[in-house]
Short mmCIF file of C-alpha atoms in Angstrom, two decimals:
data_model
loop_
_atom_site.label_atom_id
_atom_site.label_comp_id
_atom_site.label_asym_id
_atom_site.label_seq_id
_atom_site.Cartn_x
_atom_site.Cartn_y
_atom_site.Cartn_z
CA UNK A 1 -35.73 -15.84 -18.74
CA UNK A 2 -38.25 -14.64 -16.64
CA UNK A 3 -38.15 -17.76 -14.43
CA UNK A 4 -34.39 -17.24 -14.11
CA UNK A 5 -35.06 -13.39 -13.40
CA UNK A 6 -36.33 -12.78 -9.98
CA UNK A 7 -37.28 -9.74 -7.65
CA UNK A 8 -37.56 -7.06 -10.64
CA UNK A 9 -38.99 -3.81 -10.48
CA UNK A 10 -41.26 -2.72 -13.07
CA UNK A 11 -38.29 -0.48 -15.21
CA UNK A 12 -36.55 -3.70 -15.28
CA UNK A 13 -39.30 -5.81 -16.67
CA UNK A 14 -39.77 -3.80 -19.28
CA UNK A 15 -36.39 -3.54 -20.53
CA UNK A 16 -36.25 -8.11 -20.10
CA UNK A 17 -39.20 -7.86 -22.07
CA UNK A 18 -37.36 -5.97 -25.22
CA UNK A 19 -34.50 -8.09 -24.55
CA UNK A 20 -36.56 -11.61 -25.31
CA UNK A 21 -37.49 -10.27 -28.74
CA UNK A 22 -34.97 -11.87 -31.04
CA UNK A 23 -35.18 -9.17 -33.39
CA UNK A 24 -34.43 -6.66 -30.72
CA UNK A 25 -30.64 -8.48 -29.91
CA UNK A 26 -30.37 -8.74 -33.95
CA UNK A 27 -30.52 -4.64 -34.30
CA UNK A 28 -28.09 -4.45 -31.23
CA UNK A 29 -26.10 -6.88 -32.83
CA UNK A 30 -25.73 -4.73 -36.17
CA UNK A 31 -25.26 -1.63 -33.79
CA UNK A 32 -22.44 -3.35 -31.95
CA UNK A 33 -24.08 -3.89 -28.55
CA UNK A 34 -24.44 -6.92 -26.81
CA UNK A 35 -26.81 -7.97 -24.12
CA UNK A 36 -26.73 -10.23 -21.59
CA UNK A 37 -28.93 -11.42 -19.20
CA UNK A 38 -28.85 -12.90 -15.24
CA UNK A 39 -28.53 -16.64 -15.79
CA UNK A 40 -26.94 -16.73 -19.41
CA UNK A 41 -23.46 -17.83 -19.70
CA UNK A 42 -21.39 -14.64 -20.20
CA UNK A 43 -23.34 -12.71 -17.36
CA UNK A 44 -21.03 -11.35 -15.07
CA UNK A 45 -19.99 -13.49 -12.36
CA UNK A 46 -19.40 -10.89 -10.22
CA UNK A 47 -22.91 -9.76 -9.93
CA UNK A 48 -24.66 -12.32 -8.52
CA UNK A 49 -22.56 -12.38 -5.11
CA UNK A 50 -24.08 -8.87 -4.29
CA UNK A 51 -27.55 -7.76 -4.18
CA UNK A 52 -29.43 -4.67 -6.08
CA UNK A 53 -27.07 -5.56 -8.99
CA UNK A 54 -28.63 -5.43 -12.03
CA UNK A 55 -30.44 -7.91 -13.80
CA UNK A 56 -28.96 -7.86 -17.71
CA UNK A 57 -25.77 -5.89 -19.22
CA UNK A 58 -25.11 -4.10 -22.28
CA UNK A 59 -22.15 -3.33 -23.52
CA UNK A 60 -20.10 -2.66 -26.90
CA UNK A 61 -16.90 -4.69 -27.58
CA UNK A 62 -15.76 -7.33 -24.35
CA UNK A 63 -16.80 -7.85 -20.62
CA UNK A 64 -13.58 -8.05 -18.09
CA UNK A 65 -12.03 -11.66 -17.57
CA UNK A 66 -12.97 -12.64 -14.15
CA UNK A 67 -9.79 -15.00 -14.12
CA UNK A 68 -7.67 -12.23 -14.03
CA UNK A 69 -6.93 -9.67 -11.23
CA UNK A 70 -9.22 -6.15 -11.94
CA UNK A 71 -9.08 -3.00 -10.23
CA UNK A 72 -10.83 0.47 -10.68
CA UNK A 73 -9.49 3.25 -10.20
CA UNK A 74 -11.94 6.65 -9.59
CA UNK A 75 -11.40 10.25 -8.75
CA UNK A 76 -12.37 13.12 -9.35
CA UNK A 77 -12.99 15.21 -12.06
CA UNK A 78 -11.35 18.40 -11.71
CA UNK A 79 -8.38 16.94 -10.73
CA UNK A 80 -4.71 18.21 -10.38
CA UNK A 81 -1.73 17.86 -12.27
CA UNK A 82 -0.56 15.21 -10.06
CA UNK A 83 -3.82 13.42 -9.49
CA UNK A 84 -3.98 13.46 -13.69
CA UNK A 85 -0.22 11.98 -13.54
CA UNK A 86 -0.51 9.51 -10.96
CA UNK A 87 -3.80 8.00 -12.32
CA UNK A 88 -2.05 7.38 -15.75
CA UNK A 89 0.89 6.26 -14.10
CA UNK A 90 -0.92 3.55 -11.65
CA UNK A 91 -2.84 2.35 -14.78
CA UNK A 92 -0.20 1.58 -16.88
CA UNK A 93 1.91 -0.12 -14.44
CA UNK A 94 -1.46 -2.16 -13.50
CA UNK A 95 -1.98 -2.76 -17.54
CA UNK A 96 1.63 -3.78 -18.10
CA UNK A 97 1.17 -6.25 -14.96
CA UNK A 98 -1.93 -8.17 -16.11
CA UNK A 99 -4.17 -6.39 -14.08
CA UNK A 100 -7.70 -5.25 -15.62
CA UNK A 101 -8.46 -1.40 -15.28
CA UNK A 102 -12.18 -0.17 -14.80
CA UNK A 103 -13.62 3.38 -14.95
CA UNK A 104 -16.57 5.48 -15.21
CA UNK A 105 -14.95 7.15 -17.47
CA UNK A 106 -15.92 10.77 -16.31
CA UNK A 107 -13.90 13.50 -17.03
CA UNK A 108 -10.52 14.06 -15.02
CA UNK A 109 -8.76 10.82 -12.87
CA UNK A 110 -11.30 8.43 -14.72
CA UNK A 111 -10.05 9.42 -17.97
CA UNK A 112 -6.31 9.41 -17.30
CA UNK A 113 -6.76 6.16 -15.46
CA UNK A 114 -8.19 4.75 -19.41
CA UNK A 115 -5.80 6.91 -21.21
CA UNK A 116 -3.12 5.05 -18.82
CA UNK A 117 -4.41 1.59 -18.95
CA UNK A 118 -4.50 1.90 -23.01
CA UNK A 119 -0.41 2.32 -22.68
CA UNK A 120 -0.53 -1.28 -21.20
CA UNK A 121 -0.73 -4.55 -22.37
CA UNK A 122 -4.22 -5.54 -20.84
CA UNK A 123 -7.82 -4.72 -22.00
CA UNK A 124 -9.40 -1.70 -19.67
CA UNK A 125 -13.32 -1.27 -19.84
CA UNK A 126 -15.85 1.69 -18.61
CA UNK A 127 -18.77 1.44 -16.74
CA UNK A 128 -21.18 4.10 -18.15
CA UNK A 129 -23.95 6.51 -16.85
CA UNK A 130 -26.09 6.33 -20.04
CA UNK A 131 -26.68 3.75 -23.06
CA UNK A 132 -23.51 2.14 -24.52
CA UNK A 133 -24.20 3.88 -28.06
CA UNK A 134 -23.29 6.99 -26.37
CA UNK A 135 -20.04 8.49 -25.03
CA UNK A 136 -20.22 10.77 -22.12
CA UNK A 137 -18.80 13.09 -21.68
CA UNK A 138 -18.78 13.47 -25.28
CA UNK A 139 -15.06 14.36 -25.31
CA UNK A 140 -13.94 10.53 -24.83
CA UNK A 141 -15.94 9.60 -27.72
CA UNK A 142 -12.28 8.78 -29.21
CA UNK A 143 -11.37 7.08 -26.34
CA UNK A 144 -14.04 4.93 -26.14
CA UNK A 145 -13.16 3.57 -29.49
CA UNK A 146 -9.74 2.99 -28.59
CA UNK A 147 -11.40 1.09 -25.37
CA UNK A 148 -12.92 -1.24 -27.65
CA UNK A 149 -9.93 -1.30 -30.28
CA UNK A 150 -7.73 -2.82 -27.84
CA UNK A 151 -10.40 -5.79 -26.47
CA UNK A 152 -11.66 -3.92 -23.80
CA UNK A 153 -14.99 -2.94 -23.16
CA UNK A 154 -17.91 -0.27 -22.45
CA UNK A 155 -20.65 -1.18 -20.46
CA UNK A 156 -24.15 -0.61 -18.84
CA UNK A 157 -27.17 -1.18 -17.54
CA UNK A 158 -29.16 1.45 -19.07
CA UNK A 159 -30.55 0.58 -22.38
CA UNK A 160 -29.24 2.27 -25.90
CA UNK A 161 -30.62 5.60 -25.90
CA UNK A 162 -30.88 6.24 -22.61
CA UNK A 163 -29.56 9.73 -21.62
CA UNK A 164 -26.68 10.58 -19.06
CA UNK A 165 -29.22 11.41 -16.54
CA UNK A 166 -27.63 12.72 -12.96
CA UNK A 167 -29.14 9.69 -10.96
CA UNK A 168 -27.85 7.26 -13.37
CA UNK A 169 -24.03 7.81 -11.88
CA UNK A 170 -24.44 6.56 -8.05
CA UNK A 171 -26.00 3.45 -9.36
CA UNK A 172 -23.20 2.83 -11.58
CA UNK A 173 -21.27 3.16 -9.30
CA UNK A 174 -22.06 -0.47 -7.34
CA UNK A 175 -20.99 -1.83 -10.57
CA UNK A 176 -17.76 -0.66 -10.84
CA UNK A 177 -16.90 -1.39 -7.18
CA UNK A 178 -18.51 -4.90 -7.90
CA UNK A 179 -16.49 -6.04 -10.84
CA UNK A 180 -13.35 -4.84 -9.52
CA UNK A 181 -11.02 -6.99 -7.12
CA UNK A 182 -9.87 -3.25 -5.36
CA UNK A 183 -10.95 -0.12 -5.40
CA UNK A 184 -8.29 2.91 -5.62
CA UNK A 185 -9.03 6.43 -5.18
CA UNK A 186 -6.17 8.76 -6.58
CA UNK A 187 -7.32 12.55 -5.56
CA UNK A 188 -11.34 13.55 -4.24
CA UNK A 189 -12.29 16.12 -1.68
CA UNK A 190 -14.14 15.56 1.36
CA UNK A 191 -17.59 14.90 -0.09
CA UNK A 192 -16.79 13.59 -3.78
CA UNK A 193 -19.03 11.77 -5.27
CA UNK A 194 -16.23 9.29 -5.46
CA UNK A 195 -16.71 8.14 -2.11
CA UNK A 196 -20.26 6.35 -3.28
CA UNK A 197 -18.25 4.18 -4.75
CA UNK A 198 -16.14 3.65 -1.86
CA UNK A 199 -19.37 3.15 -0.22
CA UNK A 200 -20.54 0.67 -2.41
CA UNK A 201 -16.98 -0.97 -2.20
CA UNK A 202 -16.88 -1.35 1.80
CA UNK A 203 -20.63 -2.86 1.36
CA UNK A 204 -19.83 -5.23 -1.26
CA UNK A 205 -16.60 -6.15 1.32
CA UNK A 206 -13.83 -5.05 -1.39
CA UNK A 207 -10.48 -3.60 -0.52
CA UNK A 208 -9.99 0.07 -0.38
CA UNK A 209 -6.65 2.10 -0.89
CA UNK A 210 -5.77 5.96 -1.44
CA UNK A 211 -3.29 7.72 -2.70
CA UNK A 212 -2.13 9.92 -0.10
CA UNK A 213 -1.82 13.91 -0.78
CA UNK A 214 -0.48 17.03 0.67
CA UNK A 215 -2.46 17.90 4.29
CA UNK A 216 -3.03 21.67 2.34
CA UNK A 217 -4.49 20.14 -0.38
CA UNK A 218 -8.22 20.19 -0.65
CA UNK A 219 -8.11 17.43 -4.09
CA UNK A 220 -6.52 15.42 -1.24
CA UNK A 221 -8.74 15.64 1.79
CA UNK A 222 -10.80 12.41 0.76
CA UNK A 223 -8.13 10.30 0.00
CA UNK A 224 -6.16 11.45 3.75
CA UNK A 225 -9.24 11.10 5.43
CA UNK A 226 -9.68 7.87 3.65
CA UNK A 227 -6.55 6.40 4.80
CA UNK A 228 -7.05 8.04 8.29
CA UNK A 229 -10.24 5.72 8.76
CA UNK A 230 -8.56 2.17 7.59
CA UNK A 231 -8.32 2.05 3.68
CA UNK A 232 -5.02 1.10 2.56
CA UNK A 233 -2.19 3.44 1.05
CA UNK A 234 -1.05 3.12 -1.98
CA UNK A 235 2.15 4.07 -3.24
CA UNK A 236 3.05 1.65 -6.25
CA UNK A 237 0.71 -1.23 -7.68
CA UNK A 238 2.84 -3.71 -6.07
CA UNK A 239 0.89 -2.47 -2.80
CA UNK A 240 -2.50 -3.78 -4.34
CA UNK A 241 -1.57 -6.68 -6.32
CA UNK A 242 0.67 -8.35 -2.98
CA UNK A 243 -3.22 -7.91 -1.20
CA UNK A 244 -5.06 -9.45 -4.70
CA UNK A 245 -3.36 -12.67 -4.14
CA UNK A 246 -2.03 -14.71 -1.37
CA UNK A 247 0.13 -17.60 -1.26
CA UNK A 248 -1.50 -20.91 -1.06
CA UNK A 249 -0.94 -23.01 2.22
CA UNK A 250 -0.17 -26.24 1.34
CA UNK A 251 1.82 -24.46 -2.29
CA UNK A 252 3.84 -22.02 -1.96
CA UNK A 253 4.77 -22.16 -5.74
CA UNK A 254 0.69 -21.29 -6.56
CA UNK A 255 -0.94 -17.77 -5.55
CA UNK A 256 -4.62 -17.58 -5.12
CA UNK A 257 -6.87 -14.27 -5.71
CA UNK A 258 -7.47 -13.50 -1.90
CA UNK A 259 -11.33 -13.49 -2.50
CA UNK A 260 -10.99 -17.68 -3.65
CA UNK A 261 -7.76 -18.75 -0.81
CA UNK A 262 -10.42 -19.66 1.89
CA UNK A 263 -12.66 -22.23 -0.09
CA UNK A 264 -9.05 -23.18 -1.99
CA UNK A 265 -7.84 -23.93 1.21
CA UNK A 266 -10.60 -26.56 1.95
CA UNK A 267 -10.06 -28.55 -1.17
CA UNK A 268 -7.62 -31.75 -0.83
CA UNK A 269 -6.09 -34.48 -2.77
CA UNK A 270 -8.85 -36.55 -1.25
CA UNK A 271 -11.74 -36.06 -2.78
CA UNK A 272 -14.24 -33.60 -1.17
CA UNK A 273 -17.99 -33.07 -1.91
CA UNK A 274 -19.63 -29.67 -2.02
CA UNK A 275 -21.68 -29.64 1.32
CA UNK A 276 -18.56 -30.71 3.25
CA UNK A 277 -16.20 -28.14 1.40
CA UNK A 278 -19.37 -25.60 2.34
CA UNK A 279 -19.21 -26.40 5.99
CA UNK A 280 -15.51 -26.33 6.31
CA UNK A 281 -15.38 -22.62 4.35
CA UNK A 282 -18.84 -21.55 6.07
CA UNK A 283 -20.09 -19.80 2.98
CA UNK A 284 -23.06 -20.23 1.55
CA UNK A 285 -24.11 -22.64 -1.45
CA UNK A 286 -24.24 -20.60 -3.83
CA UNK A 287 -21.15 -18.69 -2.86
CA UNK A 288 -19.36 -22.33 -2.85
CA UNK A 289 -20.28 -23.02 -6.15
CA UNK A 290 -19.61 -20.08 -7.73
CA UNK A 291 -15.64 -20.08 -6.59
CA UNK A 292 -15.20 -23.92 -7.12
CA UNK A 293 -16.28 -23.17 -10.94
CA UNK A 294 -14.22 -20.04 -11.09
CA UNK A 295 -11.26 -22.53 -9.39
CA UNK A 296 -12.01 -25.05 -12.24
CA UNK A 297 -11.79 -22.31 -14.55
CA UNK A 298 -7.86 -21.24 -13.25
CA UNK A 299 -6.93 -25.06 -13.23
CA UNK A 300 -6.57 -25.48 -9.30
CA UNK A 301 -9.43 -27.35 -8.90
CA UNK A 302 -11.39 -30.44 -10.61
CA UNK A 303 -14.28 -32.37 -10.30
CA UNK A 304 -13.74 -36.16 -10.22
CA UNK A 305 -17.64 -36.56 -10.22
CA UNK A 306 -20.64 -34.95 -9.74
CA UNK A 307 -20.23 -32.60 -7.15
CA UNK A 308 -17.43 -34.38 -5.89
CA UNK A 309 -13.48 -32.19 -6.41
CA UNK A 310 -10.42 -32.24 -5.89
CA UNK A 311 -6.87 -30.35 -5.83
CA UNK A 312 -6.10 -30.19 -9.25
#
């Protein structure tokens, strides 16, 4: 693990040390929580096409499906009536079209946007500020069984029993932007703290869309301003999940998540090895890898020999 494990800081080794002791992932195990680690096979895939993402994962119940379309939706917490509507509203629709919904489950649009999702017919999950073997804000302690009732998921990277300190939110906030597909911000005034995760978003090259509000609304001032500076409006999930996927070149009966249609697009019936499908999508190595697998894994794409694929 440790070989696998590079560029840690010295909080970080400490917690990979715990996490090699067998008997340490037994008593998480009869707690509920799971653990995993960069380089095993259920780390997220997500994480290792950004840097300063973390190293390992806890979480209680199921991590997203990276085969399907996610989105996270983020707010803020003293929200209005219609910010607390549309949020549920968005969700559900998003649930009830396949589409995974994450949160940070704070008070306000992040809990309507679970409480919405949990209407659906697709697993949400919650990115949390503190250990996964406690709920906060404590008032979603119920909902963060239903969460994990359903097959979703709650997750961290702050070890059971650590507290919901006030520095522990911005950083969680990279992973929410990074596991989701879009980012959607339904109310937040100028300076929310929502717009770190925007931040983090835009870095991490994500899509970005707003709900728009009334100009004489101040729980609406982020989102206008948002949409004033480039993000994309959003009005129904159609709006997002017409951006998540494009139609495929060469198919038009096959859609491809927007984030896999370039490499996709250099993939024939003839078969093609990995350093000339690199140079014809110009990203790097282990950016070409890690879409050809998650390719293989939707079926469009298959490999006739080592390192050798082909259209599917």
């Amino acid at each position: 693990m440790k070989e696998i494990v590079q560029n840690t800081t010295e909080w970080e080794n400490k917690i990979l040390e715990k996490i090699e002791d067998k008997e340490y992932r037994k008593d998480l195990l009869k707690r509920g929580i799971k653990v995993t680690v960069h380089g095993e096979e259920d780390f997220p895939e997500a994480f290792y096409e950004y840097e300063k993402m973390p190293k390992f994962i806890f979480y209680k119940g199921n991590l997203p499906n990276f085969r399907t379309p996610i989105v996270s939706i983020i707010g803020a917490r003293a929200c209005s009536n219609y910010g607390r509507k549309t949020a549920k509203e968005l969700a559900r629709d998003f649930s009830n079209n396949g589409v995974q919904v994450v949160s940070g489950l704070a008070m306000g649009i992040d809990s309507f946007a679970a409480i919405g999702a949990l209407e659906g017919e697709t697993p949400t999950f919650a990115v949390l500020g503190c250990g996964v073997d406690m709920c906060y804000p404590t008032e979603n302690i119920a909902l963060c069984d239903e969460i994990i009732k359903q097959g979703g998921g709650i997750i961290s990277e702050y070890p059971p029993g650590d507290e919901p300190l006030r520095w522990h939110f911005p950083a969680r906030n990279r992973i929410i932007s990074a596991l989701s597909d879009a980012v959607i911000v339904v109310e937040a005034r100028k300076r929310s703290g929502s717009l770190i995760t925007v931040e983090w978003a835009l870095e991490q090259g994500k899509d970005v869309y707003a709900v728009p509000g009334r100009i004489s609304d101040k729980m609406s001032e982020g989102c206008n301003k948002l949409i004033k500076s480039g993000a994309n409006m959003i009005t129904s999930v159609g709006d997002v999940i017409e951006d998540i996927y494009v139609e495929a070149s060469d198919n038009p009966n096959i859609s491809v998540r927007k984030d896999l249609a370039k490499l996709y697009a250099c993939v024939e019936d003839t078969p093609k090895s990995t350093d000339q499908i690199m140079q014809s999508s110009g990203l790097s190595l282990e950016e070409t890898l890690n879409q050809l697998m998650q390719l293989q894994m939707l079926g469009l794409v298959k490999e006739v020999s080592t390192g050798v694929y082909v259209l599917n």
